[in-house]
């Protein structure tokens, strides 16, 4: 209550915009949540990249196989009923079909097929999520190692590396990898400045979840410089070459690299980056 009291006690002439601005600046830290699942949930919700969960591929396959076999049994049952039908007119008109056993079988098939289709669709949707990045999984593991609030058995889902998915937007391309490298370098070279310069969602000195991503701007600057060099250098090299074949090779290589880089930039997603450092 002390925080709320200090937050809303303002001067009489303070504008509404000032109050809203002050309110916006107050953000709960991860450590302000009770230990256990509340704090663990706060961590996972602090950044989209932390949204890592199990896919349960084995269980999904098992359920699909069981539903599939159930449908196969029902299919055989329906075929047998059709072969053994003593009144051909029932097979020629569904409106005149008085075989209650066949009607019951068809109703059961309809229900089973609906459940099978739903499971197939949901499994397909689950498999469209990207696999969790080892960097992000290790960050969560590091946090758990330094904050033993959750039962070990209940964090074992992180041990299933091949079965982990992330529901965050996909990150791809050259820029994404370069941002990771820049961020690691910033933390390693001057972690105190990097930690204090940007509003963090955690008060733990080993946790880095900046709200502003300076590494994104630096990565873009580095990549932009590289692209400029990649454009200028081939021109200079071609001017020094007399062979047409050599010029074509240089232009081809430079163009391929340039297209690859630009493709990575256009596909890249820029979430707020983070790093969870292990306890020392």
PDB file of C-alpha atoms in Angstrom:
ATOM      1  CA  UNK A   1       0.000   0.000   0.000  1.00  0.00           C
ATOM      2  CA  UNK A   2       2.954   2.302   0.563  1.00  0.00           C
ATOM      3  CA  UNK A   3       3.804   2.286  -3.120  1.00  0.00           C
ATOM      4  CA  UNK A   4       0.255   3.118  -4.152  1.00  0.00           C
ATOM      5  CA  UNK A   5       0.038   5.925  -1.588  1.00  0.00           C
ATOM      6  CA  UNK A   6       3.243   7.560  -2.783  1.00  0.00           C
ATOM      7  CA  UNK A   7       2.225   7.122  -6.376  1.00  0.00           C
ATOM      8  CA  UNK A   8      -1.097   8.944  -6.238  1.00  0.00           C
ATOM      9  CA  UNK A   9      -0.321  11.701  -3.699  1.00  0.00           C
ATOM     10  CA  UNK A  10       0.321  14.711  -5.972  1.00  0.00           C
ATOM     11  CA  UNK A  11      -0.007  18.453  -5.835  1.00  0.00           C
ATOM     12  CA  UNK A  12      -3.408  19.955  -6.446  1.00  0.00           C
ATOM     13  CA  UNK A  13      -2.286  21.585  -9.681  1.00  0.00           C
ATOM     14  CA  UNK A  14      -0.669  18.476 -11.128  1.00  0.00           C
ATOM     15  CA  UNK A  15      -2.116  17.718 -14.546  1.00  0.00           C
ATOM     16  CA  UNK A  16      -3.756  14.435 -15.458  1.00  0.00           C
ATOM     17  CA  UNK A  17      -1.051  13.764 -18.030  1.00  0.00           C
ATOM     18  CA  UNK A  18       1.625  14.087 -15.336  1.00  0.00           C
ATOM     19  CA  UNK A  19      -0.190  11.576 -13.156  1.00  0.00           C
ATOM     20  CA  UNK A  20      -0.544   9.162 -16.062  1.00  0.00           C
ATOM     21  CA  UNK A  21       3.137   9.613 -16.882  1.00  0.00           C
ATOM     22  CA  UNK A  22       4.178   8.838 -13.306  1.00  0.00           C
ATOM     23  CA  UNK A  23       1.847   5.840 -13.187  1.00  0.00           C
ATOM     24  CA  UNK A  24       3.297   4.503 -16.410  1.00  0.00           C
ATOM     25  CA  UNK A  25       6.841   4.686 -15.036  1.00  0.00           C
ATOM     26  CA  UNK A  26       6.057   2.393 -12.110  1.00  0.00           C
ATOM     27  CA  UNK A  27       6.459  -1.187 -13.290  1.00  0.00           C
ATOM     28  CA  UNK A  28       6.411  -4.198 -10.986  1.00  0.00           C
ATOM     29  CA  UNK A  29       9.692  -6.052 -10.788  1.00  0.00           C
ATOM     30  CA  UNK A  30       9.793  -9.796 -11.160  1.00  0.00           C
ATOM     31  CA  UNK A  31      11.086 -10.031  -7.592  1.00  0.00           C
ATOM     32  CA  UNK A  32       8.031  -8.155  -6.294  1.00  0.00           C
ATOM     33  CA  UNK A  33       5.900 -11.237  -6.943  1.00  0.00           C
ATOM     34  CA  UNK A  34       5.691 -13.980  -4.302  1.00  0.00           C
ATOM     35  CA  UNK A  35       8.259 -16.731  -4.723  1.00  0.00           C
ATOM     36  CA  UNK A  36       7.156 -19.877  -6.499  1.00  0.00           C
ATOM     37  CA  UNK A  37       4.828 -19.989  -9.466  1.00  0.00           C
ATOM     38  CA  UNK A  38       3.828 -16.292  -9.186  1.00  0.00           C
ATOM     39  CA  UNK A  39       7.444 -15.159  -9.668  1.00  0.00           C
ATOM     40  CA  UNK A  40       8.205 -17.838 -12.250  1.00  0.00           C
ATOM     41  CA  UNK A  41       5.128 -16.768 -14.230  1.00  0.00           C
ATOM     42  CA  UNK A  42       6.241 -13.134 -13.977  1.00  0.00           C
ATOM     43  CA  UNK A  43       9.589 -14.096 -15.492  1.00  0.00           C
ATOM     44  CA  UNK A  44       8.023 -16.003 -18.389  1.00  0.00           C
ATOM     45  CA  UNK A  45       5.669 -13.106 -19.023  1.00  0.00           C
ATOM     46  CA  UNK A  46       8.448 -10.505 -18.905  1.00  0.00           C
ATOM     47  CA  UNK A  47       9.580 -11.171 -22.471  1.00  0.00           C
ATOM     48  CA  UNK A  48       8.007 -13.006 -25.436  1.00  0.00           C
ATOM     49  CA  UNK A  49      11.149 -15.094 -25.863  1.00  0.00           C
ATOM     50  CA  UNK A  50      10.557 -16.670 -22.449  1.00  0.00           C
ATOM     51  CA  UNK A  51       7.268 -18.199 -23.620  1.00  0.00           C
ATOM     52  CA  UNK A  52       8.682 -21.727 -23.822  1.00  0.00           C
ATOM     53  CA  UNK A  53       6.592 -24.834 -23.253  1.00  0.00           C
ATOM     54  CA  UNK A  54       6.485 -28.507 -24.204  1.00  0.00           C
ATOM     55  CA  UNK A  55       4.989 -29.666 -27.465  1.00  0.00           C
ATOM     56  CA  UNK A  56       4.125 -33.165 -26.157  1.00  0.00           C
ATOM     57  CA  UNK A  57       4.704 -34.674 -29.597  1.00  0.00           C
ATOM     58  CA  UNK A  58       4.730 -38.252 -28.284  1.00  0.00           C
ATOM     59  CA  UNK A  59       1.412 -37.911 -26.471  1.00  0.00           C
ATOM     60  CA  UNK A  60      -0.208 -36.216 -29.435  1.00  0.00           C
ATOM     61  CA  UNK A  61       0.958 -38.990 -31.754  1.00  0.00           C
ATOM     62  CA  UNK A  62      -0.287 -41.598 -29.304  1.00  0.00           C
ATOM     63  CA  UNK A  63      -3.749 -40.045 -29.125  1.00  0.00           C
ATOM     64  CA  UNK A  64      -3.947 -39.673 -32.905  1.00  0.00           C
ATOM     65  CA  UNK A  65      -3.004 -43.324 -33.381  1.00  0.00           C
ATOM     66  CA  UNK A  66      -5.693 -44.437 -30.921  1.00  0.00           C
ATOM     67  CA  UNK A  67      -8.342 -42.286 -32.593  1.00  0.00           C
ATOM     68  CA  UNK A  68      -7.209 -43.526 -35.987  1.00  0.00           C
ATOM     69  CA  UNK A  69      -7.482 -47.157 -34.917  1.00  0.00           C
ATOM     70  CA  UNK A  70     -10.910 -46.524 -33.408  1.00  0.00           C
ATOM     71  CA  UNK A  71     -12.070 -45.164 -36.764  1.00  0.00           C
ATOM     72  CA  UNK A  72     -10.580 -48.186 -38.536  1.00  0.00           C
ATOM     73  CA  UNK A  73     -12.607 -50.513 -36.294  1.00  0.00           C
ATOM     74  CA  UNK A  74     -15.770 -48.520 -36.949  1.00  0.00           C
ATOM     75  CA  UNK A  75     -15.053 -48.545 -40.677  1.00  0.00           C
ATOM     76  CA  UNK A  76     -14.761 -52.345 -40.679  1.00  0.00           C
ATOM     77  CA  UNK A  77     -17.966 -52.594 -38.668  1.00  0.00           C
ATOM     78  CA  UNK A  78     -19.855 -50.421 -41.179  1.00  0.00           C
ATOM     79  CA  UNK A  79     -18.518 -52.423 -44.122  1.00  0.00           C
ATOM     80  CA  UNK A  80     -19.633 -55.649 -42.467  1.00  0.00           C
ATOM     81  CA  UNK A  81     -23.119 -54.245 -41.862  1.00  0.00           C
ATOM     82  CA  UNK A  82     -23.372 -53.221 -45.510  1.00  0.00           C
ATOM     83  CA  UNK A  83     -22.275 -56.654 -46.751  1.00  0.00           C
ATOM     84  CA  UNK A  84     -24.702 -58.453 -44.461  1.00  0.00           C
ATOM     85  CA  UNK A  85     -27.667 -56.220 -45.266  1.00  0.00           C
ATOM     86  CA  UNK A  86     -30.682 -58.346 -46.211  1.00  0.00           C
ATOM     87  CA  UNK A  87     -32.703 -55.448 -47.631  1.00  0.00           C
ATOM     88  CA  UNK A  88     -30.830 -53.863 -50.582  1.00  0.00           C
ATOM     89  CA  UNK A  89     -33.320 -51.002 -50.613  1.00  0.00           C
ATOM     90  CA  UNK A  90     -31.855 -49.790 -47.322  1.00  0.00           C
ATOM     91  CA  UNK A  91     -28.479 -49.347 -49.054  1.00  0.00           C
ATOM     92  CA  UNK A  92     -30.012 -47.486 -51.981  1.00  0.00           C
ATOM     93  CA  UNK A  93     -31.850 -44.856 -49.955  1.00  0.00           C
ATOM     94  CA  UNK A  94     -30.723 -43.334 -46.701  1.00  0.00           C
ATOM     95  CA  UNK A  95     -34.259 -42.076 -46.090  1.00  0.00           C
ATOM     96  CA  UNK A  96     -35.644 -45.612 -46.205  1.00  0.00           C
ATOM     97  CA  UNK A  97     -32.836 -47.205 -44.236  1.00  0.00           C
ATOM     98  CA  UNK A  98     -34.382 -48.865 -41.203  1.00  0.00           C
ATOM     99  CA  UNK A  99     -31.244 -50.635 -40.048  1.00  0.00           C
ATOM    100  CA  UNK A 100     -30.823 -49.127 -36.580  1.00  0.00           C
ATOM    101  CA  UNK A 101     -27.473 -50.811 -36.061  1.00  0.00           C
ATOM    102  CA  UNK A 102     -26.028 -49.103 -39.133  1.00  0.00           C
ATOM    103  CA  UNK A 103     -27.480 -45.750 -38.093  1.00  0.00           C
ATOM    104  CA  UNK A 104     -25.886 -46.132 -34.669  1.00  0.00           C
ATOM    105  CA  UNK A 105     -22.559 -47.035 -36.293  1.00  0.00           C
ATOM    106  CA  UNK A 106     -22.707 -43.969 -38.562  1.00  0.00           C
ATOM    107  CA  UNK A 107     -23.461 -41.692 -35.603  1.00  0.00           C
ATOM    108  CA  UNK A 108     -20.513 -43.144 -33.721  1.00  0.00           C
ATOM    109  CA  UNK A 109     -18.290 -42.696 -36.774  1.00  0.00           C
ATOM    110  CA  UNK A 110     -19.373 -39.068 -37.097  1.00  0.00           C
ATOM    111  CA  UNK A 111     -18.471 -38.319 -33.474  1.00  0.00           C
ATOM    112  CA  UNK A 112     -15.162 -40.196 -33.682  1.00  0.00           C
ATOM    113  CA  UNK A 113     -14.242 -38.533 -36.978  1.00  0.00           C
ATOM    114  CA  UNK A 114     -14.977 -35.083 -35.557  1.00  0.00           C
ATOM    115  CA  UNK A 115     -12.672 -35.741 -32.595  1.00  0.00           C
ATOM    116  CA  UNK A 116     -10.002 -37.128 -34.912  1.00  0.00           C
ATOM    117  CA  UNK A 117     -10.161 -34.072 -37.184  1.00  0.00           C
ATOM    118  CA  UNK A 118      -9.932 -31.675 -34.230  1.00  0.00           C
ATOM    119  CA  UNK A 119      -6.894 -33.489 -32.865  1.00  0.00           C
ATOM    120  CA  UNK A 120      -5.189 -33.484 -36.267  1.00  0.00           C
ATOM    121  CA  UNK A 121      -5.823 -29.754 -36.745  1.00  0.00           C
ATOM    122  CA  UNK A 122      -4.638 -28.807 -33.259  1.00  0.00           C
ATOM    123  CA  UNK A 123      -1.550 -30.981 -33.612  1.00  0.00           C
ATOM    124  CA  UNK A 124      -0.782 -29.323 -36.936  1.00  0.00           C
ATOM    125  CA  UNK A 125      -1.125 -25.894 -35.308  1.00  0.00           C
ATOM    126  CA  UNK A 126       1.189 -26.906 -32.469  1.00  0.00           C
ATOM    127  CA  UNK A 127       3.830 -28.139 -34.912  1.00  0.00           C
ATOM    128  CA  UNK A 128       3.785 -24.777 -36.699  1.00  0.00           C
ATOM    129  CA  UNK A 129       5.322 -23.118 -33.635  1.00  0.00           C
ATOM    130  CA  UNK A 130       9.085 -22.686 -33.822  1.00  0.00           C
ATOM    131  CA  UNK A 131      11.383 -24.804 -31.702  1.00  0.00           C
ATOM    132  CA  UNK A 132      12.684 -23.018 -28.621  1.00  0.00           C
ATOM    133  CA  UNK A 133      16.140 -21.493 -29.022  1.00  0.00           C
ATOM    134  CA  UNK A 134      18.848 -23.046 -26.787  1.00  0.00           C
ATOM    135  CA  UNK A 135      19.881 -19.508 -25.783  1.00  0.00           C
ATOM    136  CA  UNK A 136      16.442 -18.790 -24.342  1.00  0.00           C
ATOM    137  CA  UNK A 137      16.080 -22.195 -22.686  1.00  0.00           C
ATOM    138  CA  UNK A 138      19.464 -21.801 -21.003  1.00  0.00           C
ATOM    139  CA  UNK A 139      18.458 -18.369 -19.749  1.00  0.00           C
ATOM    140  CA  UNK A 140      15.434 -19.826 -17.968  1.00  0.00           C
ATOM    141  CA  UNK A 141      17.545 -22.679 -16.605  1.00  0.00           C
ATOM    142  CA  UNK A 142      20.051 -20.186 -15.232  1.00  0.00           C
ATOM    143  CA  UNK A 143      17.278 -18.256 -13.505  1.00  0.00           C
ATOM    144  CA  UNK A 144      15.834 -21.435 -11.975  1.00  0.00           C
ATOM    145  CA  UNK A 145      19.296 -22.454 -10.766  1.00  0.00           C
ATOM    146  CA  UNK A 146      19.615 -19.158  -8.895  1.00  0.00           C
ATOM    147  CA  UNK A 147      15.986 -19.066  -7.735  1.00  0.00           C
ATOM    148  CA  UNK A 148      15.065 -22.484  -6.380  1.00  0.00           C
ATOM    149  CA  UNK A 149      11.394 -21.688  -5.839  1.00  0.00           C
ATOM    150  CA  UNK A 150       9.843 -24.362  -8.056  1.00  0.00           C
ATOM    151  CA  UNK A 151       9.924 -28.111  -7.376  1.00  0.00           C
ATOM    152  CA  UNK A 152      12.587 -29.804  -9.492  1.00  0.00           C
ATOM    153  CA  UNK A 153      10.102 -32.269 -10.967  1.00  0.00           C
ATOM    154  CA  UNK A 154       7.948 -29.383 -12.160  1.00  0.00           C
ATOM    155  CA  UNK A 155      10.768 -27.742 -14.113  1.00  0.00           C
ATOM    156  CA  UNK A 156      11.930 -30.941 -15.794  1.00  0.00           C
ATOM    157  CA  UNK A 157       9.982 -29.949 -18.897  1.00  0.00           C
ATOM    158  CA  UNK A 158      13.017 -27.834 -19.801  1.00  0.00           C
ATOM    159  CA  UNK A 159      15.076 -31.034 -20.088  1.00  0.00           C
ATOM    160  CA  UNK A 160      13.116 -32.091 -23.188  1.00  0.00           C
ATOM    161  CA  UNK A 161      15.161 -29.969 -25.589  1.00  0.00           C
ATOM    162  CA  UNK A 162      13.764 -31.569 -28.743  1.00  0.00           C
ATOM    163  CA  UNK A 163      10.170 -31.156 -27.569  1.00  0.00           C
ATOM    164  CA  UNK A 164      10.211 -27.495 -26.538  1.00  0.00           C
ATOM    165  CA  UNK A 165       8.389 -24.833 -28.519  1.00  0.00           C
ATOM    166  CA  UNK A 166       8.104 -21.079 -28.271  1.00  0.00           C
ATOM    167  CA  UNK A 167       4.866 -19.192 -28.859  1.00  0.00           C
ATOM    168  CA  UNK A 168       6.724 -15.916 -29.363  1.00  0.00           C
ATOM    169  CA  UNK A 169       6.956 -14.413 -32.873  1.00  0.00           C
ATOM    170  CA  UNK A 170       9.615 -16.191 -34.935  1.00  0.00           C
ATOM    171  CA  UNK A 171      13.057 -14.640 -34.972  1.00  0.00           C
ATOM    172  CA  UNK A 172      15.088 -15.234 -38.043  1.00  0.00           C
ATOM    173  CA  UNK A 173      17.808 -13.748 -40.143  1.00  0.00           C
ATOM    174  CA  UNK A 174      21.205 -12.151 -39.960  1.00  0.00           C
ATOM    175  CA  UNK A 175      20.081  -9.207 -37.854  1.00  0.00           C
ATOM    176  CA  UNK A 176      18.737 -11.472 -35.120  1.00  0.00           C
ATOM    177  CA  UNK A 177      22.062 -13.263 -34.694  1.00  0.00           C
ATOM    178  CA  UNK A 178      23.965  -9.993 -34.821  1.00  0.00           C
ATOM    179  CA  UNK A 179      21.745  -8.497 -32.105  1.00  0.00           C
ATOM    180  CA  UNK A 180      22.505 -11.456 -29.847  1.00  0.00           C
ATOM    181  CA  UNK A 181      26.221 -10.974 -30.387  1.00  0.00           C
ATOM    182  CA  UNK A 182      26.048  -7.226 -29.726  1.00  0.00           C
ATOM    183  CA  UNK A 183      24.020  -7.754 -26.560  1.00  0.00           C
ATOM    184  CA  UNK A 184      26.464 -10.322 -25.202  1.00  0.00           C
ATOM    185  CA  UNK A 185      29.328  -7.940 -25.934  1.00  0.00           C
ATOM    186  CA  UNK A 186      27.595  -5.022 -24.175  1.00  0.00           C
ATOM    187  CA  UNK A 187      26.888  -7.083 -21.072  1.00  0.00           C
ATOM    188  CA  UNK A 188      30.420  -8.480 -20.990  1.00  0.00           C
ATOM    189  CA  UNK A 189      32.196  -5.166 -21.570  1.00  0.00           C
ATOM    190  CA  UNK A 190      30.107  -2.886 -19.399  1.00  0.00           C
ATOM    191  CA  UNK A 191      27.234  -4.673 -17.710  1.00  0.00           C
ATOM    192  CA  UNK A 192      26.651  -1.962 -15.060  1.00  0.00           C
ATOM    193  CA  UNK A 193      26.095   0.755 -17.657  1.00  0.00           C
ATOM    194  CA  UNK A 194      23.935  -1.483 -19.783  1.00  0.00           C
ATOM    195  CA  UNK A 195      21.883  -2.511 -16.772  1.00  0.00           C
ATOM    196  CA  UNK A 196      21.341   1.024 -15.471  1.00  0.00           C
ATOM    197  CA  UNK A 197      20.918   2.785 -18.802  1.00  0.00           C
ATOM    198  CA  UNK A 198      17.699   0.969 -19.622  1.00  0.00           C
ATOM    199  CA  UNK A 199      14.685   0.282 -17.453  1.00  0.00           C
ATOM    200  CA  UNK A 200      14.825  -3.316 -16.334  1.00  0.00           C
ATOM    201  CA  UNK A 201      11.970  -5.553 -15.303  1.00  0.00           C
ATOM    202  CA  UNK A 202      14.100  -7.219 -12.660  1.00  0.00           C
ATOM    203  CA  UNK A 203      16.076  -6.045  -9.641  1.00  0.00           C
ATOM    204  CA  UNK A 204      18.301  -9.142  -9.750  1.00  0.00           C
ATOM    205  CA  UNK A 205      21.838  -8.064 -10.782  1.00  0.00           C
ATOM    206  CA  UNK A 206      22.187 -11.266 -12.807  1.00  0.00           C
ATOM    207  CA  UNK A 207      19.033 -10.709 -14.849  1.00  0.00           C
ATOM    208  CA  UNK A 208      19.040  -8.492 -17.943  1.00  0.00           C
ATOM    209  CA  UNK A 209      15.663  -7.725 -19.512  1.00  0.00           C
ATOM    210  CA  UNK A 210      16.012  -4.164 -20.845  1.00  0.00           C
ATOM    211  CA  UNK A 211      12.895  -2.433 -22.104  1.00  0.00           C
ATOM    212  CA  UNK A 212      14.917  -0.491 -24.684  1.00  0.00           C
ATOM    213  CA  UNK A 213      17.157  -2.430 -27.035  1.00  0.00           C
ATOM    214  CA  UNK A 214      20.307  -0.453 -27.767  1.00  0.00           C
ATOM    215  CA  UNK A 215      21.731  -3.630 -29.256  1.00  0.00           C
ATOM    216  CA  UNK A 216      19.133  -3.414 -32.032  1.00  0.00           C
ATOM    217  CA  UNK A 217      20.349   0.027 -33.115  1.00  0.00           C
ATOM    218  CA  UNK A 218      24.003  -0.986 -32.885  1.00  0.00           C
ATOM    219  CA  UNK A 219      23.348  -4.181 -34.819  1.00  0.00           C
ATOM    220  CA  UNK A 220      21.590  -2.229 -37.553  1.00  0.00           C
ATOM    221  CA  UNK A 221      24.458   0.254 -37.705  1.00  0.00           C
ATOM    222  CA  UNK A 222      27.033  -2.525 -37.994  1.00  0.00           C
ATOM    223  CA  UNK A 223      24.981  -4.343 -40.592  1.00  0.00           C
ATOM    224  CA  UNK A 224      24.386  -1.124 -42.524  1.00  0.00           C
ATOM    225  CA  UNK A 225      28.119  -0.421 -42.565  1.00  0.00           C
ATOM    226  CA  UNK A 226      28.791  -3.942 -43.769  1.00  0.00           C
ATOM    227  CA  UNK A 227      26.227  -3.586 -46.563  1.00  0.00           C
ATOM    228  CA  UNK A 228      27.805  -0.305 -47.679  1.00  0.00           C
ATOM    229  CA  UNK A 229      31.214  -1.960 -47.748  1.00  0.00           C
ATOM    230  CA  UNK A 230      29.729  -4.885 -49.641  1.00  0.00           C
ATOM    231  CA  UNK A 231      28.438  -2.497 -52.297  1.00  0.00           C
ATOM    232  CA  UNK A 232      31.546  -0.333 -52.634  1.00  0.00           C
ATOM    233  CA  UNK A 233      34.284  -2.984 -52.441  1.00  0.00           C
ATOM    234  CA  UNK A 234      33.069  -5.044 -55.447  1.00  0.00           C
ATOM    235  CA  UNK A 235      33.021  -1.859 -57.541  1.00  0.00           C
ATOM    236  CA  UNK A 236      36.618  -1.088 -56.611  1.00  0.00           C
ATOM    237  CA  UNK A 237      37.673  -4.690 -57.207  1.00  0.00           C
ATOM    238  CA  UNK A 238      35.958  -4.815 -60.598  1.00  0.00           C
ATOM    239  CA  UNK A 239      37.729  -1.614 -61.658  1.00  0.00           C
ATOM    240  CA  UNK A 240      41.050  -3.267 -60.945  1.00  0.00           C
ATOM    241  CA  UNK A 241      40.220  -6.425 -62.887  1.00  0.00           C
ATOM    242  CA  UNK A 242      40.602  -6.697 -66.636  1.00  0.00           C
ATOM    243  CA  UNK A 243      39.014 -10.116 -67.049  1.00  0.00           C
ATOM    244  CA  UNK A 244      35.273 -10.130 -67.707  1.00  0.00           C
ATOM    245  CA  UNK A 245      34.973 -13.573 -66.100  1.00  0.00           C
ATOM    246  CA  UNK A 246      36.600 -12.367 -62.891  1.00  0.00           C
ATOM    247  CA  UNK A 247      34.302  -9.358 -62.758  1.00  0.00           C
ATOM    248  CA  UNK A 248      31.233 -11.547 -63.221  1.00  0.00           C
ATOM    249  CA  UNK A 249      32.378 -13.843 -60.396  1.00  0.00           C
ATOM    250  CA  UNK A 250      32.968 -10.897 -58.043  1.00  0.00           C
ATOM    251  CA  UNK A 251      29.586  -9.376 -58.873  1.00  0.00           C
ATOM    252  CA  UNK A 252      27.863 -12.741 -58.466  1.00  0.00           C
ATOM    253  CA  UNK A 253      29.396 -13.421 -55.045  1.00  0.00           C
ATOM    254  CA  UNK A 254      28.716  -9.883 -53.804  1.00  0.00           C
ATOM    255  CA  UNK A 255      25.124 -10.002 -55.043  1.00  0.00           C
ATOM    256  CA  UNK A 256      24.498 -13.374 -53.393  1.00  0.00           C
ATOM    257  CA  UNK A 257      25.820 -12.184 -50.039  1.00  0.00           C
ATOM    258  CA  UNK A 258      23.868  -8.942 -50.306  1.00  0.00           C
ATOM    259  CA  UNK A 259      20.603 -10.761 -51.077  1.00  0.00           C
ATOM    260  CA  UNK A 260      21.182 -13.173 -48.192  1.00  0.00           C
ATOM    261  CA  UNK A 261      21.722 -10.296 -45.763  1.00  0.00           C
ATOM    262  CA  UNK A 262      18.728  -8.318 -46.980  1.00  0.00           C
ATOM    263  CA  UNK A 263      16.577 -11.428 -46.805  1.00  0.00           C
ATOM    264  CA  UNK A 264      17.613 -11.885 -43.190  1.00  0.00           C
ATOM    265  CA  UNK A 265      16.806  -8.258 -42.365  1.00  0.00           C
ATOM    266  CA  UNK A 266      13.350  -8.424 -43.920  1.00  0.00           C
ATOM    267  CA  UNK A 267      12.472 -11.638 -42.091  1.00  0.00           C
ATOM    268  CA  UNK A 268      13.900 -10.612 -38.752  1.00  0.00           C
ATOM    269  CA  UNK A 269      11.606  -9.947 -35.813  1.00  0.00           C
ATOM    270  CA  UNK A 270      12.916  -7.588 -33.138  1.00  0.00           C
ATOM    271  CA  UNK A 271      11.616  -8.516 -29.683  1.00  0.00           C
ATOM    272  CA  UNK A 272      13.238  -6.980 -26.621  1.00  0.00           C
ATOM    273  CA  UNK A 273      16.366  -8.984 -25.980  1.00  0.00           C
ATOM    274  CA  UNK A 274      17.599 -10.257 -22.723  1.00  0.00           C
ATOM    275  CA  UNK A 275      20.162 -12.355 -21.064  1.00  0.00           C
ATOM    276  CA  UNK A 276      19.985 -14.199 -17.806  1.00  0.00           C
ATOM    277  CA  UNK A 277      23.442 -14.580 -16.356  1.00  0.00           C
ATOM    278  CA  UNK A 278      24.172 -17.595 -14.143  1.00  0.00           C
ATOM    279  CA  UNK A 279      25.099 -16.977 -10.528  1.00  0.00           C
ATOM    280  CA  UNK A 280      28.789 -16.594  -9.970  1.00  0.00           C
TER     281      UNK A 280
END
